[in-house]
PDB file of C-alpha atoms in Angstrom:
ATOM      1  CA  UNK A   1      20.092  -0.743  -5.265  1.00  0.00           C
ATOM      2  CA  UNK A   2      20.714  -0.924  -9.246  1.00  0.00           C
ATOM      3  CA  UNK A   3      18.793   1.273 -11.298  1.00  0.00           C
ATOM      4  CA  UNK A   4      17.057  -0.776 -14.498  1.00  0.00           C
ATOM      5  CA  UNK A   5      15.208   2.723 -15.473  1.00  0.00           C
ATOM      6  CA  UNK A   6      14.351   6.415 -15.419  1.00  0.00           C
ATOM      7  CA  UNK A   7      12.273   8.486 -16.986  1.00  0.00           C
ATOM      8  CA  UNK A   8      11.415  12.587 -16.567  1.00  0.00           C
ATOM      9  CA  UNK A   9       8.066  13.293 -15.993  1.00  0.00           C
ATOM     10  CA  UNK A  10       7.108  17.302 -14.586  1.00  0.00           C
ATOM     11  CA  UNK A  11      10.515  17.947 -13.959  1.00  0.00           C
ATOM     12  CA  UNK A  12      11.238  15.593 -12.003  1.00  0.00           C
ATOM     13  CA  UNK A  13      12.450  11.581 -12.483  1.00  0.00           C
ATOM     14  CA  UNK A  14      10.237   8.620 -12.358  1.00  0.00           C
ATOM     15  CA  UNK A  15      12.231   5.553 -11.854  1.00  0.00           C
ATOM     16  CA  UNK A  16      12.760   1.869 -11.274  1.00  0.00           C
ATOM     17  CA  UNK A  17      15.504  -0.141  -8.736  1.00  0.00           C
ATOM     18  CA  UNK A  18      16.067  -3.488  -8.366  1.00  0.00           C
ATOM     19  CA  UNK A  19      17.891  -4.925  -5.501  1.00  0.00           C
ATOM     20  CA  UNK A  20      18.339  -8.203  -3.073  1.00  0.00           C
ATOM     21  CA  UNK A  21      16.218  -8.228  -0.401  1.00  0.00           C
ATOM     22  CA  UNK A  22      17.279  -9.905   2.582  1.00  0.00           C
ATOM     23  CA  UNK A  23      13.758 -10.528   3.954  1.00  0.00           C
ATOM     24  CA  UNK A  24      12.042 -12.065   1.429  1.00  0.00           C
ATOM     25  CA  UNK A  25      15.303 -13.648   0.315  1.00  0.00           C
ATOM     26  CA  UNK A  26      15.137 -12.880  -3.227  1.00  0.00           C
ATOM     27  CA  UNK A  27      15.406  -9.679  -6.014  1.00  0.00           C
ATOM     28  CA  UNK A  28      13.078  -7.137  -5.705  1.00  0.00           C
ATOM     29  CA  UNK A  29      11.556  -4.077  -7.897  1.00  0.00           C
ATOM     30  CA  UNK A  30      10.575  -1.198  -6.664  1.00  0.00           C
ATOM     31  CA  UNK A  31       9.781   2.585  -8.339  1.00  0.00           C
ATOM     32  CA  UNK A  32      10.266   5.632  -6.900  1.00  0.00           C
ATOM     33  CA  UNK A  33       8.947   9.116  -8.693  1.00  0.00           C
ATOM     34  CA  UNK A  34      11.395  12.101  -7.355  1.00  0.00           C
ATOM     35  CA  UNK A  35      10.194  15.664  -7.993  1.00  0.00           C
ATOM     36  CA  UNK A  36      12.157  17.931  -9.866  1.00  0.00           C
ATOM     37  CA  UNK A  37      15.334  19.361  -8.386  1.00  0.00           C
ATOM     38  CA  UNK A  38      16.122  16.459  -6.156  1.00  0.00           C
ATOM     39  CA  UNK A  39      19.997  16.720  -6.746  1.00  0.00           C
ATOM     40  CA  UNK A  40      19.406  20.919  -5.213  1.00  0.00           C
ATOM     41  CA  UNK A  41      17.745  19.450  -2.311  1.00  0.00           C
ATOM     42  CA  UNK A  42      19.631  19.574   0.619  1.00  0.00           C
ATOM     43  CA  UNK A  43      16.788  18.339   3.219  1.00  0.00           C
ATOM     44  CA  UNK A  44      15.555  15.854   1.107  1.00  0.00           C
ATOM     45  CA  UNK A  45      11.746  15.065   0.323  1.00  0.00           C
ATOM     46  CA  UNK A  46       8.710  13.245   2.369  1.00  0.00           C
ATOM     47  CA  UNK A  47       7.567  10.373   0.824  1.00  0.00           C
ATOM     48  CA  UNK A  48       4.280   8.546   0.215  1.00  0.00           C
ATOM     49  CA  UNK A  49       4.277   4.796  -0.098  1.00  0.00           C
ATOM     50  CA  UNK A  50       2.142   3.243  -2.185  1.00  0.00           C
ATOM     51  CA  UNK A  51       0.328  -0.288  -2.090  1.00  0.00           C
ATOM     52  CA  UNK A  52      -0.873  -2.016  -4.994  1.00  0.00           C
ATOM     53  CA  UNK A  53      -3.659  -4.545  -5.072  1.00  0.00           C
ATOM     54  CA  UNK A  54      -4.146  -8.051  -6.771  1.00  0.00           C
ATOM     55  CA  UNK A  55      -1.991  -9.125  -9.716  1.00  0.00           C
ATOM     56  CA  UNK A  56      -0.136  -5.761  -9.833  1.00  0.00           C
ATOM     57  CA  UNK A  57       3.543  -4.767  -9.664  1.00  0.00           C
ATOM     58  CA  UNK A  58       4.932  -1.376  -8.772  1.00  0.00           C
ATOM     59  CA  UNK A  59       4.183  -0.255 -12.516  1.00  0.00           C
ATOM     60  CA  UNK A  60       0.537  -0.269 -12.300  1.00  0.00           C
ATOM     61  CA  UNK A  61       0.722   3.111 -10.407  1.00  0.00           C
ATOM     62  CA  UNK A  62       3.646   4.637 -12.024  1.00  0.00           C
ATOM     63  CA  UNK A  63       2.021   4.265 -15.231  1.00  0.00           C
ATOM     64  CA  UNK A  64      -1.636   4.790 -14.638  1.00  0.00           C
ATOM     65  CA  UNK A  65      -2.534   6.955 -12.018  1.00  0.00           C
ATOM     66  CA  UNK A  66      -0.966  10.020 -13.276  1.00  0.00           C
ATOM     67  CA  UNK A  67      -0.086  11.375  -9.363  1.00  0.00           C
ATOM     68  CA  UNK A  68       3.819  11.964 -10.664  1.00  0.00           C
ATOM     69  CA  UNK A  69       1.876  15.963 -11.654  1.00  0.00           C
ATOM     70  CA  UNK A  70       0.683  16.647  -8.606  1.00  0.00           C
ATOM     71  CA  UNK A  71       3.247  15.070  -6.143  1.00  0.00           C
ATOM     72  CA  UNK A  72       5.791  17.496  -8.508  1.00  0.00           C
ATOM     73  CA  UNK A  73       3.943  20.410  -7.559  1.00  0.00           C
ATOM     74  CA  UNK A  74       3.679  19.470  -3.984  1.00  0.00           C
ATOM     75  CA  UNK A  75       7.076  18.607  -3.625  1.00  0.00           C
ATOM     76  CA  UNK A  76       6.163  14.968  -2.113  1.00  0.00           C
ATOM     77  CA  UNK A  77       8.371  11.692  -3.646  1.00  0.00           C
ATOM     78  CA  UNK A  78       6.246   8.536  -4.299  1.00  0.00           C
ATOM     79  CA  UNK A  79       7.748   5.150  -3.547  1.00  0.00           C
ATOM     80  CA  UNK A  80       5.607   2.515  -5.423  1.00  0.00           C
ATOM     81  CA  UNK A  81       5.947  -1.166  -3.962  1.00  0.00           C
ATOM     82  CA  UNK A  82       5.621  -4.452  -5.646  1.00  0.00           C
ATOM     83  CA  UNK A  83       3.119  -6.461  -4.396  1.00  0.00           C
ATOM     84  CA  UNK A  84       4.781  -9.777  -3.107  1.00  0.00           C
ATOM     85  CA  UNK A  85       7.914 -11.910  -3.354  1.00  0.00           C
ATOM     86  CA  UNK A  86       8.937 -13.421  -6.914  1.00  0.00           C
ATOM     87  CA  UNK A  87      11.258 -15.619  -8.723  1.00  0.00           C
ATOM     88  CA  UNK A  88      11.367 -19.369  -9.711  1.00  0.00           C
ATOM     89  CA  UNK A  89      12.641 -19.946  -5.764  1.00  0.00           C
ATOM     90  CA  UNK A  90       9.761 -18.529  -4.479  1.00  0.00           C
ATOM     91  CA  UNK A  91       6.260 -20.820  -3.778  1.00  0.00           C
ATOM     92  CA  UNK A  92       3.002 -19.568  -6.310  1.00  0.00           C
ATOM     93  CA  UNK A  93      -0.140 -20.891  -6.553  1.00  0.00           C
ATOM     94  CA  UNK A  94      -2.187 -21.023  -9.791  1.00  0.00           C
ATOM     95  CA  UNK A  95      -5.060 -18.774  -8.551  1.00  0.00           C
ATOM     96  CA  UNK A  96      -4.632 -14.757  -9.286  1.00  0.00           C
ATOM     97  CA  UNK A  97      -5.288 -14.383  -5.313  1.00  0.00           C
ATOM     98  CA  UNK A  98      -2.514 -16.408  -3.835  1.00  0.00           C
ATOM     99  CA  UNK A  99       0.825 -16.240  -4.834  1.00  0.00           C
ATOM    100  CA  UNK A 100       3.227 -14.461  -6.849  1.00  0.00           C
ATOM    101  CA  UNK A 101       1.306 -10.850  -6.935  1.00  0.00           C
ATOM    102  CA  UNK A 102      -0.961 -11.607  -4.093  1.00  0.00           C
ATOM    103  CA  UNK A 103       1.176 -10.983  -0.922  1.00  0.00           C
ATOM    104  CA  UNK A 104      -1.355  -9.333   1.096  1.00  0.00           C
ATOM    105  CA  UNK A 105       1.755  -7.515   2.762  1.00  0.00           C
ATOM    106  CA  UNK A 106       1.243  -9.883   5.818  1.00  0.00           C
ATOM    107  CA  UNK A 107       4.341 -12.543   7.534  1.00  0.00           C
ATOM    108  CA  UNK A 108       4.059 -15.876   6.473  1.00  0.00           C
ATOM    109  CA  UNK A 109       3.781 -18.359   9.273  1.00  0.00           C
ATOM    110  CA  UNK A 110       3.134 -21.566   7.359  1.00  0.00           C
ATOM    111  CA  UNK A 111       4.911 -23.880   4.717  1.00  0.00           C
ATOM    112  CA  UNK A 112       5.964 -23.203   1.612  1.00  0.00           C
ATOM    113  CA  UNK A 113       5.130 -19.942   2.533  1.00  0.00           C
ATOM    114  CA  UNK A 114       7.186 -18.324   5.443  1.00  0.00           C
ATOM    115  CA  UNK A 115      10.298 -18.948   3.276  1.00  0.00           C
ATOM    116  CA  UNK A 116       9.767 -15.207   1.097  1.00  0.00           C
ATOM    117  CA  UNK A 117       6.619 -13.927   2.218  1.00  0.00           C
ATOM    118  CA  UNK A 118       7.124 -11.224   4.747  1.00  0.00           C
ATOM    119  CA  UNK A 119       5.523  -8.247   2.995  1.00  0.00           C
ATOM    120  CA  UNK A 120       5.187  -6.793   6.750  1.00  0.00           C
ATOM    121  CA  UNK A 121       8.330  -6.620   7.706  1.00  0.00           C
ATOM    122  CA  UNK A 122       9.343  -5.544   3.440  1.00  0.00           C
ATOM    123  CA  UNK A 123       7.206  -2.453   3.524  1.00  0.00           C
ATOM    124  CA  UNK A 124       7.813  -1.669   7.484  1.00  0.00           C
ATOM    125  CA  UNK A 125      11.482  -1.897   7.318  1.00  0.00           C
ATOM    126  CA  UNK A 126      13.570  -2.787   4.970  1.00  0.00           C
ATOM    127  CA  UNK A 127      12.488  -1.031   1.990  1.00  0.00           C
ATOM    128  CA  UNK A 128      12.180   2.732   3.922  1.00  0.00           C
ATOM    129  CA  UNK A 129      15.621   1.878   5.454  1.00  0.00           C
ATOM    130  CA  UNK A 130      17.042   1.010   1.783  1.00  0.00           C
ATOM    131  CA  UNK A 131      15.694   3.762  -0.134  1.00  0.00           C
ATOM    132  CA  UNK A 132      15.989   6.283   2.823  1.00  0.00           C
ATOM    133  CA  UNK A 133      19.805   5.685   2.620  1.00  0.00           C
ATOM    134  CA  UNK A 134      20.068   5.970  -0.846  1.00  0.00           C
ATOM    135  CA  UNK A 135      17.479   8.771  -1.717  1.00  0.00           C
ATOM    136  CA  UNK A 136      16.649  12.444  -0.761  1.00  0.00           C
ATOM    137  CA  UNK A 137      14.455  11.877   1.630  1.00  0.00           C
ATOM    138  CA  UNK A 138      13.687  12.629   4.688  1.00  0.00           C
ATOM    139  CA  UNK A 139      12.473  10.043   6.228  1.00  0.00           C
ATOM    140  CA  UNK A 140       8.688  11.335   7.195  1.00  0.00           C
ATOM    141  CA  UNK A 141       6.367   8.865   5.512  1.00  0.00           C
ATOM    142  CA  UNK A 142       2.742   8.915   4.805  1.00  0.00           C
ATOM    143  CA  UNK A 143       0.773   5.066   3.240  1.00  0.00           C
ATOM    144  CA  UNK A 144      -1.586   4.356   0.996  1.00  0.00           C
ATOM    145  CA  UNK A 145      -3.052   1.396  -1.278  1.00  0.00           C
ATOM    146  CA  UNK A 146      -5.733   0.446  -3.431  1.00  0.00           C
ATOM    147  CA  UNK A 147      -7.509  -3.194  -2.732  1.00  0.00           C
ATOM    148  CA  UNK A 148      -5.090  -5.206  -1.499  1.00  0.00           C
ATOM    149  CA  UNK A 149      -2.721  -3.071  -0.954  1.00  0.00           C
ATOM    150  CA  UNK A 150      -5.293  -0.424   0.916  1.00  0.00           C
ATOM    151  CA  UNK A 151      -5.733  -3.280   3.665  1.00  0.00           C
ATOM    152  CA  UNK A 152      -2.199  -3.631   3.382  1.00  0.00           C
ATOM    153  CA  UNK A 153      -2.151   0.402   4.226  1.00  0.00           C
ATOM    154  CA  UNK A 154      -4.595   0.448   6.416  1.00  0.00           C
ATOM    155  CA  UNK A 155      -3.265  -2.679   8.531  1.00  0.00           C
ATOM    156  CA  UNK A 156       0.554  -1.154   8.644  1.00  0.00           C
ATOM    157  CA  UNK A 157      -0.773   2.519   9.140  1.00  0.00           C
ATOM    158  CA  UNK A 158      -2.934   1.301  12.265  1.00  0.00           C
ATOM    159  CA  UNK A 159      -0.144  -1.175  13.751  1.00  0.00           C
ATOM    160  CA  UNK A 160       2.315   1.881  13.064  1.00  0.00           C
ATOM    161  CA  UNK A 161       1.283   4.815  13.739  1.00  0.00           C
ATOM    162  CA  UNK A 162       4.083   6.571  14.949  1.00  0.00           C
ATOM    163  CA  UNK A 163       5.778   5.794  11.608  1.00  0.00           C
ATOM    164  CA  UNK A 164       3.006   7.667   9.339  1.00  0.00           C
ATOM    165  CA  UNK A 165       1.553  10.788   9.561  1.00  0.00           C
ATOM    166  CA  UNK A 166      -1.489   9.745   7.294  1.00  0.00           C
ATOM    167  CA  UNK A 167      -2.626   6.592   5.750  1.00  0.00           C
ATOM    168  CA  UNK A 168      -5.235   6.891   2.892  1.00  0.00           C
ATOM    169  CA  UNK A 169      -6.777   3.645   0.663  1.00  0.00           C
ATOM    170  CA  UNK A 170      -9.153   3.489  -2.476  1.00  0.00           C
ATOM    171  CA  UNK A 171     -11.451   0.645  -2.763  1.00  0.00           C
ATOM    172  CA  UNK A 172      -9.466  -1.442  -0.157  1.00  0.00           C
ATOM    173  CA  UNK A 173      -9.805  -4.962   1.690  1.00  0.00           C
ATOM    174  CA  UNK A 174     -11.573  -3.972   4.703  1.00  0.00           C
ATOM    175  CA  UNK A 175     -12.138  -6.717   6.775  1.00  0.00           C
ATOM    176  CA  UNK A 176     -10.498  -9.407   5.392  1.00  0.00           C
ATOM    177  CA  UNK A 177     -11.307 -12.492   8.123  1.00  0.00           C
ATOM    178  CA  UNK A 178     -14.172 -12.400   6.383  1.00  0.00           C
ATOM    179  CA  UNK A 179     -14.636 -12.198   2.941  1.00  0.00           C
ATOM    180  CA  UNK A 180     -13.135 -14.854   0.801  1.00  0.00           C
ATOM    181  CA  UNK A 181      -9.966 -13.250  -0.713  1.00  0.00           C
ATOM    182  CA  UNK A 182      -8.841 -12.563   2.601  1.00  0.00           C
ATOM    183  CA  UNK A 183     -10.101 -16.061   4.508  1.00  0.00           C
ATOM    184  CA  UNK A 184      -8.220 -18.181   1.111  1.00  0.00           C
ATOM    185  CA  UNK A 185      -4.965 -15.765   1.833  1.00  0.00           C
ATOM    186  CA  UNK A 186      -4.848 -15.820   5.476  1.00  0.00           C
ATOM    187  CA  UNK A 187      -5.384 -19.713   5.994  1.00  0.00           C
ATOM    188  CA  UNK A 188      -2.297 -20.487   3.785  1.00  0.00           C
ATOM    189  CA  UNK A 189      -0.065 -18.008   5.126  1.00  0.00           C
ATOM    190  CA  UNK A 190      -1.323 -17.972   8.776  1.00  0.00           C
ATOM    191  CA  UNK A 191      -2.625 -21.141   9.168  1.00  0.00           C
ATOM    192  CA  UNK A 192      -6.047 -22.248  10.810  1.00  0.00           C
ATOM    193  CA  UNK A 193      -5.660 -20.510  13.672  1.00  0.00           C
ATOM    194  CA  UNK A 194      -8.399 -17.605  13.025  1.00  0.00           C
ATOM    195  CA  UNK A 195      -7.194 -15.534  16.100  1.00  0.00           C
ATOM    196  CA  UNK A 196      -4.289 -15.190  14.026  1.00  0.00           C
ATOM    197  CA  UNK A 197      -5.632 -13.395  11.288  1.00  0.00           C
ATOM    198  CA  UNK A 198      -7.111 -10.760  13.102  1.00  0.00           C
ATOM    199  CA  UNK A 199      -3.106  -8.979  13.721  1.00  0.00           C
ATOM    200  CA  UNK A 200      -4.197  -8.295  10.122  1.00  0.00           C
ATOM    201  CA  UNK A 201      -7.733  -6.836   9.791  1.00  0.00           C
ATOM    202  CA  UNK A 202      -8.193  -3.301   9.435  1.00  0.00           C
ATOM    203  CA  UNK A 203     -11.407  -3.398  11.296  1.00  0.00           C
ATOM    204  CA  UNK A 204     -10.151  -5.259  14.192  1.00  0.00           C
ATOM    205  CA  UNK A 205      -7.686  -2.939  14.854  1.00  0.00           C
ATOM    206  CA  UNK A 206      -9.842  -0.037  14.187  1.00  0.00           C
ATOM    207  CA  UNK A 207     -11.675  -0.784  16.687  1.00  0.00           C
ATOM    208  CA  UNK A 208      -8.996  -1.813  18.934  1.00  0.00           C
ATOM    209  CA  UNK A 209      -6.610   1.695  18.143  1.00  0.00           C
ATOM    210  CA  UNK A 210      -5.751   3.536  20.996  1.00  0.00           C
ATOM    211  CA  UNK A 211      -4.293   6.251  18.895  1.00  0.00           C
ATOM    212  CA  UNK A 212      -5.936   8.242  16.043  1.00  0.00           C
ATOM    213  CA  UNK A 213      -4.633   9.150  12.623  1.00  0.00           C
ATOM    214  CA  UNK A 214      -5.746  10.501   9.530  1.00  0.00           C
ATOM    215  CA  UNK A 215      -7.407   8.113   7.377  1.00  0.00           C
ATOM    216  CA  UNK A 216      -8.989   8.613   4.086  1.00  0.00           C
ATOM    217  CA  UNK A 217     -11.036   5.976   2.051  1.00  0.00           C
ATOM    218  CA  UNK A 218     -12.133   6.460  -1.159  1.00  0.00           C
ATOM    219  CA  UNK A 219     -14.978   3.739  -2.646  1.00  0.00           C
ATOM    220  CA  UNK A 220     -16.513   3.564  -5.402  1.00  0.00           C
ATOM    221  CA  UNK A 221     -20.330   2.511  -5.255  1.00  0.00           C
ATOM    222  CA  UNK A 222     -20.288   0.614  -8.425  1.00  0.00           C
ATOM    223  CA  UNK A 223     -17.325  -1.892  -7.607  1.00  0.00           C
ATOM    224  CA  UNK A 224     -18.056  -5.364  -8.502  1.00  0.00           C
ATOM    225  CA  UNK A 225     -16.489  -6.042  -4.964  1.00  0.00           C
ATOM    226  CA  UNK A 226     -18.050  -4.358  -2.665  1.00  0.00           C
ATOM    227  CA  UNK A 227     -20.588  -6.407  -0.965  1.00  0.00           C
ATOM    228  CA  UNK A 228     -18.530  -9.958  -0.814  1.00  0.00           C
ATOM    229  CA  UNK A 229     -14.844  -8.810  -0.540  1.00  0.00           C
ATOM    230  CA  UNK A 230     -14.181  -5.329   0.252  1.00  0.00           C
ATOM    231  CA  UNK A 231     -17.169  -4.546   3.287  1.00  0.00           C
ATOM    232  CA  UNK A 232     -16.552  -1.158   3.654  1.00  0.00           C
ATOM    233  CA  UNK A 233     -19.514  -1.145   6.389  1.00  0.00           C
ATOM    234  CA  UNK A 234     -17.715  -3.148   8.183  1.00  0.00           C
ATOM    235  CA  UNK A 235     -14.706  -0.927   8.847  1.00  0.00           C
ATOM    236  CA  UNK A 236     -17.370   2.504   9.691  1.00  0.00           C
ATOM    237  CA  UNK A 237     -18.938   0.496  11.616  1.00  0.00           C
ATOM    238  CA  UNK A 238     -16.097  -0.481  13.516  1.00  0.00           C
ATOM    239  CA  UNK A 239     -14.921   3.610  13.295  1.00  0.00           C
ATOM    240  CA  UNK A 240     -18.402   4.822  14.884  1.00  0.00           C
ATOM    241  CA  UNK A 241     -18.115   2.641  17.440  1.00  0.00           C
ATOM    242  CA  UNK A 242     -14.816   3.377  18.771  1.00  0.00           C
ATOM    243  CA  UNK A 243     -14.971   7.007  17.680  1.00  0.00           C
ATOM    244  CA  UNK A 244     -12.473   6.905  15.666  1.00  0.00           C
ATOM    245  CA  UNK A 245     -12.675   9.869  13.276  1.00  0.00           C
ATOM    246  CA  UNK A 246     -12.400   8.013   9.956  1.00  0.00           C
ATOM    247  CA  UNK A 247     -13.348  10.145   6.547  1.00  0.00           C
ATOM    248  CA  UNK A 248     -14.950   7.822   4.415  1.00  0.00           C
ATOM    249  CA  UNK A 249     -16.230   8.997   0.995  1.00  0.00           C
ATOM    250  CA  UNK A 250     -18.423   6.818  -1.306  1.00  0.00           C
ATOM    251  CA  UNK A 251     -18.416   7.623  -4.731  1.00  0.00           C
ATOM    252  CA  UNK A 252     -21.527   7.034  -6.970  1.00  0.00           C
ATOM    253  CA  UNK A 253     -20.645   5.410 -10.796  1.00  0.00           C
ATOM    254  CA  UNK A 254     -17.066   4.890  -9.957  1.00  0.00           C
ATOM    255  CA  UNK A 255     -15.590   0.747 -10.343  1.00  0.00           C
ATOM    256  CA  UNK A 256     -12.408  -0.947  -8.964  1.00  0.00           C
ATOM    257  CA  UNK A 257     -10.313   0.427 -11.572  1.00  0.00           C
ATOM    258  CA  UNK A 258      -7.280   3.090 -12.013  1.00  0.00           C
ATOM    259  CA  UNK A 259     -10.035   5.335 -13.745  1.00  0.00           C
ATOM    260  CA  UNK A 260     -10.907   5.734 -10.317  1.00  0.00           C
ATOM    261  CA  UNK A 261      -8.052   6.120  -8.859  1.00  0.00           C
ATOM    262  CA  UNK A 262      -6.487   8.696 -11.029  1.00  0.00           C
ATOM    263  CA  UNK A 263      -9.800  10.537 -11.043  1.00  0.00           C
ATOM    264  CA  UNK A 264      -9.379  10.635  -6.868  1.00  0.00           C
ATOM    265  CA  UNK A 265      -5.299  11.006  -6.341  1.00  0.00           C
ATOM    266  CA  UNK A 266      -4.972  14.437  -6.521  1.00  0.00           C
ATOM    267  CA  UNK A 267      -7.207  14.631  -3.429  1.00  0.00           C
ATOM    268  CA  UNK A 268      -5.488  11.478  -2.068  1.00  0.00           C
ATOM    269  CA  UNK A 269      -2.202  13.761  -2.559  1.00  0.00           C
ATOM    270  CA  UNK A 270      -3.360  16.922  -1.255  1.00  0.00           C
ATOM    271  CA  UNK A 271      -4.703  14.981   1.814  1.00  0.00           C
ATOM    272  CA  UNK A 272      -1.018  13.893   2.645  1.00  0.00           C
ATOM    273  CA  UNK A 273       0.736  17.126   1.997  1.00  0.00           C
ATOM    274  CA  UNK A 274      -1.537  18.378   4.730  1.00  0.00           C
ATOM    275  CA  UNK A 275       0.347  16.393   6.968  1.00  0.00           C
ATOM    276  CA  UNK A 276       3.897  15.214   5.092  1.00  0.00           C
ATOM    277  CA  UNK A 277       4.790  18.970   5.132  1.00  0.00           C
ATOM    278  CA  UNK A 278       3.899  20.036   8.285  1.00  0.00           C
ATOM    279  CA  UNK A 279       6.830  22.887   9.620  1.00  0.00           C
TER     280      UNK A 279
END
C-alpha cells in the first residue's frame, strides 16, 4: 500500500494508495478520507465504502461530494473504490459502458474478461482486508454507490449481509437483467447464460433475501435514466412484495449528477452512523 497523496480536509486527511492487487492481477487506486485524530485513536474508526458509477475513478467522490465534513464530525472514515481493473494488460472496450471504468463490481466468467475483472471478490475481500490491516479501523463496514456502483452496493450489501450494517445507493442500477447497460455488461462478462446474471440483480435478490437490512435509495425524478436503465419500480416492487422494509425516497428536480449527490450525503451519512456506531 504506497501512498501517491494526502491532503487535510476538517481536520482530518483525505488520501490516495496505490497498490498490487492480487485479484484483479494488476495496480490499483484507491482513496480513503480519515477523520481528524486518527493517529490518537486507539479503537480505530468504522468505515463506509463507497461505489462509483460509469466512467468514474475513486476521485469523483473525494472531490465532489463534499461528505469528508460530515463523516469528520461523525467520526466515520470513507474508503472510495475505483470502479474496475486498469492498465495496458487489462481487456477495454471502446464503449463508456464496458471496460476500463465500467466493472459493474461483478466476477468475470468469460474471455478476455475473467483475466482482471473480479470487482466482487475486490470490494468483498481484498480491499477491506488490505486497508483494514493498514488503517485505523475497525473493521465494521457500512456500502454505498451511486449508478453503477449503487447496484454494485446494493448487490454486495444483499449477498452480504452479515458484513454491513447498512447499505444505501443514489440513483442506482436497479435491475440490471433488464435494461441495456446491464444486459450489454452482463453478456460479456457472464456469458449468455441469463440465469447467470440474476447472482447480480438487486431486485432478484430483494425479493429472494431472507434477511433484512437497512437500505436507503435516493432518486432523483428528473434523471435522464430512469425509465430505460435504472427501474427503480422494479426494485419496490420487488420490496412490497417480499416485505422487505426498503426506504425509498424520490426526489422531484434532482438529475444523475454529484449536485445530487452532495445535496443528499449528509443524510446518506447520518443514515449510516445510525448503525456504524452502534455501542
Amino acid at each position: 500500500m504506497k501512498l501517491i497523496s494526502e491532503n487535510k480536509a476538517f481536520g482530518g486527511r483525505q488520501q490516495r494508495f496505490e497498490h498490487h492487487s492480487t485479484v484483479l492481477d494488476c495496480p490499483m487506486r484507491f482513496s480513503v478520507f480519515l477523520p481528524p485524530r486518527a493517529e490518537d485513536n486507539a479503537q480505530g474508526f468504522p468505515a463506509l465504502y463507497w461505489l462509483s458509477g460509469l466512467t468514474c475513478t475513486d476521485e469523483n467522490f473525494s472531490h465532489k461530494a463534499g461528505a469528508q465534513r460530515v463523516a469528520a464530525e461523525l467520526g466515520i472514515a470513507l474508503v472510495i473504490a475505483d470502479t474496475s481493473p486498469r492498465g495496458d494488460g487489462v481487456a477495454d472496450d471502446g464503449d463508456y459502458d464496458l471496460g476500463q471504468g465500467a466493472g459493474f463490481y461483478l466476477n468475470a466468467t468469460q474471455p478476455p474478461w475473467k483475466s482482471h475483472y473480479r470487482m466482487y471478490d475486490y470490494i468483498v475481500d481484498e480491499l477491506p482486508k488490505l486497508v483494514e490491516a493498514e488503517l485505523p479501523l475497525t473493521g465494521r463496514r457500512a456500502i454505498s454507490g451511486h449508478s453503477m456502483g449503487g447496484h454494485g452496493a446494493l448487490v454486495i450489501g444483499l449477498r452480504n449481509p452479515g458484513r454491513y450494517t447498512s447499505v444505501s445507493a443514489f440513483s442506482p442500477i436497479c435491475n440490471p437483467i433488464s435494461c441495456p447497460w446491464g444486459e450489454r455488461a452482463f453478456s460479456a462478462y457472464l456469458g449468455a447464460d441469463r440465469q447467470s446474471w440474476e447472482a447480480y440483480d438487486a431486485t432478484v435478490l430483494l425479493s429472494r433475501a431472507t434477511e433484512r437490512q437497512p437500505i436507503l435509495i435516493s432518486q432523483g425524478e428528473d434523471d435522464e435514466f430512469l425509465e430505460q436503465q435504472l427501474k427503480p419500480n422494479a426494485l419496490a416492487t420487488a420490496a412490497e412484495a417480499a416485505g422487505y422494509p426498503l426506504q425509498m425516497e424520490r426526489h422531484p428536480g434532482y438529475d444523475h449528477s454529484y449536485f445530487f449527490i452532495a445535496t443528499f450525503i449528509e443524510q446518506h451519512l447520518r443514515f449510516h452512523a445510525g448503525y456504524l456506531l452502534r455501542p
